[in-house]
Amino acid sequence: MALLEVSNVTMQFGGLTAIDNLSTRVEKGEIHAVIGPNGAGKTTLINVLTGVYPATSGSVSFEGVRIDGLRPYERVKLGMARTFQNLRVFPSLSVRENVTVSQFCRTTSGVVANTLRTRAVVREEARVRDRVDEALNFVGLADKAGWPSKSLPYGQQRLLEIARAMATEPKLLLLDEPGAGMTLQETQGLGVLIKRIRDRGITVLLIDHKMRLIMTVSDVVTVVNFGKKIAEDTPAAVQKDPEVVRAYLGARGLRT
Amino acid sequence: MRRLMMALVTIMVIFSLSAYGADNPIRIGGLAALTGGASMQGQQAREGALMAMEDLNAAGGVLGREVQVFMEDSQGVATAAVNAFRKLMDDRKVCAVIGDHQSTAVLAFKPIAIQNGIPVLATGSAMAVTEDANPWIFRVREYDSLAATALVNAAIKEGYKKIGIFHNTDQFGVGGRDNVIAAMKAVGMAPVATAGHNTGDKDFTAQLLSFRRAGADAIIVFTHNEEQALICRQFDQLLPGVAYFGSMSLSQTSTIQMAQGAAEGKYSATPYTLTNMDARVQEFAARYRAKYGHDPELFSVLYYDAVMMVAEAVKMGNSDAPLSVRDNLHKIKDFPGVSGLNYTFNAIGEAVNEIFIVKIEGGQPKAAFKIQG
Amino acid sequence: MDFLAEQLPIVVQQLIAGLAYGCIYGLVALGYNFIWNAVGIVNLAQGDFVMVGGYLYAASFVPVVASWLGPGSAGSSFWTALLLTAVGMVLVGMVSQRIVYYPLRASHPRTIMISTMALSIFLKNFAIVAWGTYPVATSGLFGQKWFRFDLFGLGTVTVLYQYVFILVFTAILLVVQSAFFSRTRLGRSMRAVAQDQLAASLMGINTPLIIAITFAYASILAGVAGVLLAPIFLVSQAMGSIGLKAYTASIVGGFGNVIGALVGGLLVGSIEVLSASYVSSVYKDAIVFVVLIAFLLLRPQGLFGKKVIGSL
């Protein structure tokens, strides 16, 4: 059983078909990349998978369970987390608070118990603190925990988004162009980070433009163009796929 | 097509209900602010008018016909009053309209009433309601200059010489101010200070302090119930030892209750007081309390009496044609009202020509003396 | 100098009243801001929530609680009735948002605002049906008791105890609120939703619930304002008009800004009272609304806000 199974998903906005009858499987423990030119429907795919848009047709299953009808926060509870192409940290919350609110979906005590601060709540809060520390350490932002998140530099806001997503304790992490706007050095660090995420047993679905990043970290690459899947294979095989080269990469060939 | 048919059928049903459903009753219209800021007075008016209808029908109706009173909501707004008046005239086909209790509303629909020949028994107190002496317009309430003159005379009689005026800035309050100034001028006096406030104001500290600065020994307050009650509450602390003469609203039980004891010792002017031991007043008040669970107020008795007078005019002329009702209203002499007043319409249509000065004692407006206009 | 010395106690007296009203405007303005931040609409029924709170307290709970607790229980019946009113306002807020906001949440904000306008009209008329047309007087903790103190030998300042109570109560409420938003899970989730609804949802926060709670909280704030005002005002339909003053406070402080709401409220309250005294008592409302229009034209972001006023 695949962790995530996408079957014949189509997404239309008015007359525009952003995703066209797309199917794919993300296996547990792999780093699965989705590439394609701008406007190919990559971000739309993530939005459909996380429940931002309901798909026009087709189905999505997570751990064998249909999740099409679930709201975004319900999917998070099942174990899906994401980052955003355009940064969406909570600007006026501190770095620590950003990660903390994302941990709340793993808490169980109710509002009343929370107000009364029962012993269970105190224990739970200690656990939340530990998880938040761990997530911040993981991406290397522990020393910035008290900063207002909007004052972080761009690349670190991306790391904060990853820490925030990790704090929801996901089984599947969807990274929407995590390398956008990063320097070469930062991108290399990101590649290492993505592998470390996978090494913790978290499956990664990665969308990016940066071929070097994709080709060095991915186990499987799905290529989409105009919302259609045109190839799916190992990075090495995809690079050589004549259809990919012709239809998507054009005469310039792959920039590696 | 089906929808159109449905609509037609509905319209026909409504028409048949309104025009033929009842056995040709005598239709009387009433206007009052049933919603909005003045709805308290409006509901009193409604209760009084409906009670008159029930009393008439319990006694076998008028000319052997049922009496129907239609109360419409003027919302205390001129445009809404005009629409409500048209509804009474065009749809309800009433033979007379009672109200509105706000002069602004009366002045708005008055030209339509005159043009279409519908007698109006207004309950607003502004001078402008009757000053042109139109035969279609009557008033069943004290007029502002009567109340203003009475309050000035009462203040002088009690020995006060430095009188301030505190008034609402709406038509009622400004008219009241001008009438008070005129009444003072007639006896060679002038106010030591005047100040205004808006409907809905809650804090009157600034204005009350201005009377203190001017050295006033009495103030005359022309405003509505809610503001009157709040001014009373703030007055005692800020102007100790100064006398207070409030317009009619202060004499009302509801205002006295809202003032939470602060109305004590203050004067007001009203054509109607529950402390009037006239048997008509007491008998009606008892029945009213039994029916509605609270005391009748001025507008309860005025609307009641107005309905009764329209019924009387119908009887006198043996007709509910508006013209006949109008002419017979002018012929009414000393009609005994449950207000304790005897009504006779004078040349310009005024029926109330006397007023009590009351002093609030023990939560009750006690009649101090009566002033004739 | 003599003139100043003579005027000072009067100014202080009025300023205390102005600040007390300002606190009330601030509480109501906070409600506007929380809803604005969470869902991007101005809740035009916010002022009517004040009225509903006032009625629930003065006309429904105070008489009932007083009869439970018997005579001589003014203090405990005030607090009990206040608590019951808060609970009632939670229901009012939740139900209102379910009917007025939730079905339209995907519509243009203007559509939702028309819907809140309908709610405002409904609540005014509901009040007539439920509580009648007579304004209700209530005494609160202090009734009509006045507090006098001597101001540096210049003269006596006379203010209602209730004004002082409003100042103290609001200050405590704001401290508790600030702890709530920075310490508790719910408070921090509410802030997250206010800053980015979609991102919050994708971080596992149950956004529809948090939005409902935000409405409930805005409604509690309005209800508390109603309870605090009831002993000074009479509780009547007209109480809803306070919404416009509070809206002015929001604009002056910067729409959406929490500190701005309070500062705006205090400014509007003081301007109102002082202009009544030293400019014109008749035009004091007009002066407040001139301030509103001036801010909308010249500084729509208010004193503390970012530029957020798009289409209202």
mmCIF file of N, CA and C in Angstrom, chain B residues 230-307:
data_model
loop_
_atom_site.group_PDB
_atom_site.id
_atom_site.type_symbol
_atom_site.label_atom_id
_atom_site.label_comp_id
_atom_site.label_asym_id
_atom_site.label_seq_id
_atom_site.Cartn_x
_atom_site.Cartn_y
_atom_site.Cartn_z
ATOM 1 N N LEU B 230 -32.370 60.255 32.757
ATOM 2 C CA LEU B 230 -30.924 60.316 32.994
ATOM 3 C C LEU B 230 -30.499 61.686 33.506
ATOM 4 N N ILE B 231 -31.131 62.746 32.994
ATOM 5 C CA ILE B 231 -30.793 64.092 33.479
ATOM 6 C C ILE B 231 -31.147 64.207 34.958
ATOM 7 N N CYS B 232 -32.321 63.688 35.342
ATOM 8 C CA CYS B 232 -32.704 63.697 36.759
ATOM 9 C C CYS B 232 -31.629 63.026 37.604
ATOM 10 N N ARG B 233 -31.127 61.873 37.119
ATOM 11 C CA ARG B 233 -30.158 61.113 37.918
ATOM 12 C C ARG B 233 -28.868 61.900 38.120
ATOM 13 N N GLN B 234 -28.454 62.652 37.097
ATOM 14 C CA GLN B 234 -27.185 63.375 37.227
ATOM 15 C C GLN B 234 -27.363 64.746 37.875
ATOM 16 N N PHE B 235 -28.595 65.260 37.792
ATOM 17 C CA PHE B 235 -28.891 66.614 38.248
ATOM 18 C C PHE B 235 -28.633 66.807 39.744
ATOM 19 N N ASP B 236 -29.142 65.885 40.574
ATOM 20 C CA ASP B 236 -29.084 66.073 42.018
ATOM 21 C C ASP B 236 -27.655 66.210 42.525
ATOM 22 N N GLN B 237 -26.737 65.459 41.898
ATOM 23 C CA GLN B 237 -25.350 65.528 42.353
ATOM 24 C C GLN B 237 -24.677 66.823 41.917
ATOM 25 N N LEU B 238 -25.015 67.276 40.713
ATOM 26 C CA LEU B 238 -24.271 68.388 40.133
ATOM 27 C C LEU B 238 -24.903 69.732 40.446
ATOM 28 N N LEU B 239 -26.222 69.764 40.670
ATOM 29 C CA LEU B 239 -26.894 71.030 40.944
ATOM 30 C C LEU B 239 -27.745 70.913 42.202
ATOM 31 N N PRO B 240 -27.119 70.607 43.348
ATOM 32 C CA PRO B 240 -27.923 70.471 44.566
ATOM 33 C C PRO B 240 -28.600 71.803 44.905
ATOM 34 N N GLY B 241 -29.846 71.705 45.339
ATOM 35 C CA GLY B 241 -30.548 72.923 45.759
ATOM 36 C C GLY B 241 -31.226 73.676 44.627
ATOM 37 N N VAL B 242 -31.056 73.208 43.396
ATOM 38 C CA VAL B 242 -31.697 73.875 42.268
ATOM 39 C C VAL B 242 -33.023 73.151 41.971
ATOM 40 N N ALA B 243 -34.049 73.933 41.603
ATOM 41 C CA ALA B 243 -35.348 73.318 41.323
ATOM 42 C C ALA B 243 -35.412 72.820 39.887
ATOM 43 N N TYR B 244 -36.248 71.807 39.652
ATOM 44 C CA TYR B 244 -36.276 71.122 38.366
ATOM 45 C C TYR B 244 -37.717 71.062 37.874
ATOM 46 N N PHE B 245 -37.947 71.620 36.702
ATOM 47 C CA PHE B 245 -39.275 71.562 36.081
ATOM 48 C C PHE B 245 -39.141 70.843 34.751
ATOM 49 N N GLY B 246 -39.666 69.619 34.676
ATOM 50 C CA GLY B 246 -39.506 68.815 33.467
ATOM 51 C C GLY B 246 -40.753 68.845 32.611
ATOM 52 N N SER B 247 -40.586 68.688 31.317
ATOM 53 C CA SER B 247 -41.739 68.627 30.425
ATOM 54 C C SER B 247 -42.544 67.360 30.715
ATOM 55 N N MET B 248 -43.606 67.163 29.962
ATOM 56 C CA MET B 248 -44.574 66.099 30.235
ATOM 57 C C MET B 248 -43.919 64.731 30.503
ATOM 58 N N SER B 249 -42.841 64.425 29.783
ATOM 59 C CA SER B 249 -42.268 63.076 29.920
ATOM 60 C C SER B 249 -41.912 62.745 31.365
ATOM 61 N N LEU B 250 -41.560 63.751 32.156
ATOM 62 C CA LEU B 250 -41.179 63.470 33.546
ATOM 63 C C LEU B 250 -42.367 63.005 34.390
ATOM 64 N N SER B 251 -43.585 63.344 33.952
ATOM 65 C CA SER B 251 -44.745 62.945 34.756
ATOM 66 C C SER B 251 -45.114 61.484 34.536
ATOM 67 N N GLN B 252 -44.461 60.827 33.558
ATOM 68 C CA GLN B 252 -44.870 59.470 33.223
ATOM 69 C C GLN B 252 -44.249 58.446 34.169
ATOM 70 N N THR B 253 -45.056 57.472 34.542
ATOM 71 C CA THR B 253 -44.603 56.462 35.492
ATOM 72 C C THR B 253 -43.307 55.808 35.027
ATOM 73 N N SER B 254 -43.231 55.528 33.725
ATOM 74 C CA SER B 254 -42.047 54.833 33.226
ATOM 75 C C SER B 254 -40.791 55.681 33.426
ATOM 76 N N THR B 255 -40.902 56.986 33.221
ATOM 77 C CA THR B 255 -39.734 57.863 33.426
ATOM 78 C C THR B 255 -39.344 57.889 34.891
ATOM 79 N N ILE B 256 -40.348 57.979 35.746
ATOM 80 C CA ILE B 256 -40.065 58.038 37.183
ATOM 81 C C ILE B 256 -39.347 56.767 37.628
ATOM 82 N N GLN B 257 -39.788 55.630 37.069
ATOM 83 C CA GLN B 257 -39.119 54.370 37.403
ATOM 84 C C GLN B 257 -37.686 54.355 36.894
ATOM 85 N N MET B 258 -37.491 54.813 35.649
ATOM 86 C CA MET B 258 -36.142 54.811 35.079
ATOM 87 C C MET B 258 -35.206 55.707 35.870
ATOM 88 N N ALA B 259 -35.769 56.782 36.448
ATOM 89 C CA ALA B 259 -34.928 57.726 37.180
ATOM 90 C C ALA B 259 -34.467 57.141 38.509
ATOM 91 N N GLN B 260 -35.024 56.010 38.908
ATOM 92 C CA GLN B 260 -34.600 55.298 40.120
ATOM 93 C C GLN B 260 -34.536 56.213 41.345
ATOM 94 N N GLY B 261 -35.626 56.920 41.589
ATOM 95 C CA GLY B 261 -35.690 57.755 42.779
ATOM 96 C C GLY B 261 -35.254 59.190 42.570
ATOM 97 N N ALA B 262 -34.568 59.438 41.440
ATOM 98 C CA ALA B 262 -34.047 60.793 41.225
ATOM 99 C C ALA B 262 -35.119 61.786 40.779
ATOM 100 N N ALA B 263 -36.336 61.278 40.492
ATOM 101 C CA ALA B 263 -37.393 62.201 40.075
ATOM 102 C C ALA B 263 -38.062 62.886 41.271
ATOM 103 N N GLU B 264 -37.760 62.404 42.474
ATOM 104 C CA GLU B 264 -38.397 62.937 43.680
ATOM 105 C C GLU B 264 -38.246 64.454 43.786
ATOM 106 N N GLY B 265 -39.355 65.113 44.138
ATOM 107 C CA GLY B 265 -39.302 66.551 44.379
ATOM 108 C C GLY B 265 -39.241 67.400 43.131
ATOM 109 N N LYS B 266 -39.295 66.773 41.982
ATOM 110 C CA LYS B 266 -39.222 67.548 40.747
ATOM 111 C C LYS B 266 -40.635 67.773 40.208
ATOM 112 N N TYR B 267 -40.764 68.851 39.429
ATOM 113 C CA TYR B 267 -42.077 69.225 38.914
ATOM 114 C C TYR B 267 -42.199 68.836 37.449
ATOM 115 N N SER B 268 -43.448 68.619 37.029
ATOM 116 C CA SER B 268 -43.688 68.389 35.614
ATOM 117 C C SER B 268 -45.076 68.927 35.276
ATOM 118 N N ALA B 269 -45.384 68.945 33.989
ATOM 119 C CA ALA B 269 -46.692 69.435 33.559
ATOM 120 C C ALA B 269 -47.312 68.375 32.667
ATOM 121 N N THR B 270 -48.568 68.026 32.955
ATOM 122 C CA THR B 270 -49.220 67.002 32.141
ATOM 123 C C THR B 270 -50.727 67.189 32.192
ATOM 124 N N PRO B 271 -51.397 66.899 31.114
ATOM 125 C CA PRO B 271 -52.865 66.947 31.183
ATOM 126 C C PRO B 271 -53.427 65.726 31.905
ATOM 127 N N TYR B 272 -52.592 64.743 32.199
ATOM 128 C CA TYR B 272 -53.097 63.492 32.753
ATOM 129 C C TYR B 272 -52.231 63.055 33.915
ATOM 130 N N THR B 273 -52.850 62.791 35.036
ATOM 131 C CA THR B 273 -52.098 62.205 36.140
ATOM 132 C C THR B 273 -52.952 61.165 36.841
ATOM 133 N N LEU B 274 -52.291 60.090 37.222
ATOM 134 C CA LEU B 274 -53.007 59.007 37.910
ATOM 135 C C LEU B 274 -53.467 59.417 39.296
ATOM 136 N N THR B 275 -52.897 60.509 39.810
ATOM 137 C CA THR B 275 -53.323 60.938 41.145
ATOM 138 C C THR B 275 -54.591 61.769 41.080
ATOM 139 N N ASN B 276 -55.071 62.025 39.879
ATOM 140 C CA ASN B 276 -56.372 62.674 39.720
ATOM 141 C C ASN B 276 -57.435 61.691 40.193
ATOM 142 N N MET B 277 -58.194 62.059 41.241
ATOM 143 C CA MET B 277 -59.109 61.090 41.857
ATOM 144 C C MET B 277 -60.447 60.995 41.136
ATOM 145 N N ASP B 278 -60.547 61.679 39.996
ATOM 146 C CA ASP B 278 -61.734 61.560 39.152
ATOM 147 C C ASP B 278 -62.052 60.074 38.934
ATOM 148 N N ALA B 279 -63.319 59.709 39.120
ATOM 149 C CA ALA B 279 -63.714 58.303 39.029
ATOM 150 C C ALA B 279 -63.392 57.710 37.668
ATOM 151 N N ARG B 280 -63.552 58.511 36.594
ATOM 152 C CA ARG B 280 -63.271 58.002 35.249
ATOM 153 C C ARG B 280 -61.807 57.562 35.142
ATOM 154 N N VAL B 281 -60.912 58.411 35.682
ATOM 155 C CA VAL B 281 -59.477 58.116 35.613
ATOM 156 C C VAL B 281 -59.173 56.832 36.369
ATOM 157 N N GLN B 282 -59.677 56.719 37.576
ATOM 158 C CA GLN B 282 -59.341 55.577 38.418
ATOM 159 C C GLN B 282 -59.943 54.285 37.880
ATOM 160 N N GLU B 283 -61.178 54.367 37.397
ATOM 161 C CA GLU B 283 -61.831 53.156 36.886
ATOM 162 C C GLU B 283 -61.079 52.630 35.664
ATOM 163 N N PHE B 284 -60.689 53.580 34.770
ATOM 164 C CA PHE B 284 -59.967 53.157 33.576
ATOM 165 C C PHE B 284 -58.595 52.574 33.932
ATOM 166 N N ALA B 285 -57.896 53.250 34.845
ATOM 167 C CA ALA B 285 -56.558 52.791 35.224
ATOM 168 C C ALA B 285 -56.620 51.380 35.788
ATOM 169 N N ALA B 286 -57.640 51.101 36.567
ATOM 170 C CA ALA B 286 -57.766 49.770 37.158
ATOM 171 C C ALA B 286 -57.974 48.713 36.067
ATOM 172 N N ARG B 287 -58.831 49.026 35.118
ATOM 173 C CA ARG B 287 -59.079 48.060 34.046
ATOM 174 C C ARG B 287 -57.830 47.860 33.188
ATOM 175 N N TYR B 288 -57.119 48.970 32.966
ATOM 176 C CA TYR B 288 -55.926 48.933 32.123
ATOM 177 C C TYR B 288 -54.838 48.084 32.778
ATOM 178 N N ARG B 289 -54.658 48.308 34.071
ATOM 179 C CA ARG B 289 -53.666 47.520 34.806
ATOM 180 C C ARG B 289 -54.010 46.046 34.763
ATOM 181 N N ALA B 290 -55.297 45.750 34.909
ATOM 182 C CA ALA B 290 -55.720 44.353 34.904
ATOM 183 C C ALA B 290 -55.404 43.718 33.550
ATOM 184 N N LYS B 291 -55.532 44.510 32.493
ATOM 185 C CA LYS B 291 -55.355 43.964 31.151
ATOM 186 C C LYS B 291 -53.882 43.868 30.758
ATOM 187 N N TYR B 292 -53.113 44.921 31.066
ATOM 188 C CA TYR B 292 -51.741 44.982 30.547
ATOM 189 C C TYR B 292 -50.663 44.812 31.621
ATOM 190 N N GLY B 293 -51.063 44.848 32.880
ATOM 191 C CA GLY B 293 -50.073 44.616 33.920
ATOM 192 C C GLY B 293 -49.200 45.814 34.254
ATOM 193 N N HIS B 294 -49.467 46.970 33.692
ATOM 194 C CA HIS B 294 -48.757 48.177 34.107
ATOM 195 C C HIS B 294 -49.692 49.375 33.987
ATOM 196 N N ASP B 295 -49.240 50.512 34.533
ATOM 197 C CA ASP B 295 -50.096 51.693 34.559
ATOM 198 C C ASP B 295 -50.326 52.256 33.167
ATOM 199 N N PRO B 296 -51.509 52.853 32.936
ATOM 200 C CA PRO B 296 -51.675 53.611 31.700
ATOM 201 C C PRO B 296 -50.821 54.874 31.768
ATOM 202 N N GLU B 297 -50.391 55.345 30.608
ATOM 203 C CA GLU B 297 -49.645 56.593 30.553
ATOM 204 C C GLU B 297 -50.435 57.561 29.689
ATOM 205 N N LEU B 298 -49.897 58.760 29.520
ATOM 206 C CA LEU B 298 -50.627 59.783 28.789
ATOM 207 C C LEU B 298 -51.122 59.280 27.435
ATOM 208 N N PHE B 299 -50.227 58.642 26.670
ATOM 209 C CA PHE B 299 -50.640 58.259 25.320
ATOM 210 C C PHE B 299 -51.667 57.127 25.330
ATOM 211 N N SER B 300 -51.655 56.296 26.379
ATOM 212 C CA SER B 300 -52.674 55.251 26.471
ATOM 213 C C SER B 300 -54.051 55.901 26.533
ATOM 214 N N VAL B 301 -54.203 56.902 27.397
ATOM 215 C CA VAL B 301 -55.540 57.490 27.574
ATOM 216 C C VAL B 301 -55.911 58.386 26.389
ATOM 217 N N LEU B 302 -54.912 59.079 25.820
ATOM 218 C CA LEU B 302 -55.245 59.967 24.695
ATOM 219 C C LEU B 302 -55.711 59.162 23.484
ATOM 220 N N TYR B 303 -55.029 58.064 23.185
ATOM 221 C CA TYR B 303 -55.439 57.253 22.032
ATOM 222 C C TYR B 303 -56.799 56.606 22.305
ATOM 223 N N TYR B 304 -56.993 56.192 23.558
ATOM 224 C CA TYR B 304 -58.289 55.615 23.930
ATOM 225 C C TYR B 304 -59.392 56.644 23.695
ATOM 226 N N ASP B 305 -59.182 57.850 24.242
ATOM 227 C CA ASP B 305 -60.205 58.889 24.121
ATOM 228 C C ASP B 305 -60.432 59.276 22.667
ATOM 229 N N ALA B 306 -59.336 59.327 21.882
ATOM 230 C CA ALA B 306 -59.471 59.731 20.481
ATOM 231 C C ALA B 306 -60.315 58.717 19.714
ATOM 232 N N VAL B 307 -60.085 57.421 19.953
ATOM 233 C CA VAL B 307 -60.899 56.397 19.287
ATOM 234 C C VAL B 307 -62.369 56.586 19.679
#
